[in-house]
């Protein structure tokens, strides 16, 4: 589905105040990409790596995103790389205006024509499309989780469905990839911790 609504994606990578790498991306109204990027650069002034508890890491990250999000940003994803974490964590995606929830592999409508799907241990995706597109993506992501698809295959399949998306990989824990992939009418972009 082509992006006919007036959103574009933004993507930044920085360090938190306590020197952990973090990537933030999302959707913003067209023409506000620079303002969105500058707003989320403020995350560099926050301490986010104070816990090695998987739940607390995601909760702290989500609360930090809520704290700095402008009201005109409908979707945000973030990935943080914290050392010495056992299980995959450190990735969030969704509306900064909804209650925090753990990933449940459900297709959720964020706003009209924007949906999200997130899996425990990642990845999480938000995209312009329909619920039926979400069902297709859920199958693709399930195969990816079973290591039957590469991230490149997932991105290619996602690009066949829509040109407005964000995919977030958990940045902490054993075998975590860490990164955010975004796309809009201006093309595809990504940042990783590698």
mmCIF file of N, CA and C in Angstrom, residues 41 64 66 103 116 134 141:
data_model
loop_
_atom_site.group_PDB
_atom_site.id
_atom_site.type_symbol
_atom_site.label_atom_id
_atom_site.label_comp_id
_atom_site.label_asym_id
_atom_site.label_seq_id
_atom_site.Cartn_x
_atom_site.Cartn_y
_atom_site.Cartn_z
ATOM 1 N N UNK A 41 16.661 13.349 19.916
ATOM 2 C CA UNK A 41 18.063 13.454 20.345
ATOM 3 C C UNK A 41 18.149 13.777 21.839
ATOM 4 N N UNK A 64 10.722 6.781 28.920
ATOM 5 C CA UNK A 64 11.584 7.855 28.404
ATOM 6 C C UNK A 64 11.037 8.387 27.082
ATOM 7 N N UNK A 66 7.908 8.282 26.054
ATOM 8 C CA UNK A 66 6.690 9.049 26.359
ATOM 9 C C UNK A 66 7.038 10.453 26.846
ATOM 10 N N UNK A 103 4.867 -7.226 24.525
ATOM 11 C CA UNK A 103 4.552 -7.765 23.201
ATOM 12 C C UNK A 103 3.724 -9.033 23.338
ATOM 13 N N UNK A 116 0.318 -2.179 14.112
ATOM 14 C CA UNK A 116 1.580 -2.684 14.652
ATOM 15 C C UNK A 116 1.425 -4.147 15.050
ATOM 16 N N UNK A 134 -1.491 -7.076 7.988
ATOM 17 C CA UNK A 134 -0.920 -7.469 9.271
ATOM 18 C C UNK A 134 -0.843 -8.974 9.428
ATOM 19 N N UNK A 141 6.960 -12.635 10.039
ATOM 20 C CA UNK A 141 7.732 -12.434 11.269
ATOM 21 C C UNK A 141 7.848 -13.722 12.081
#
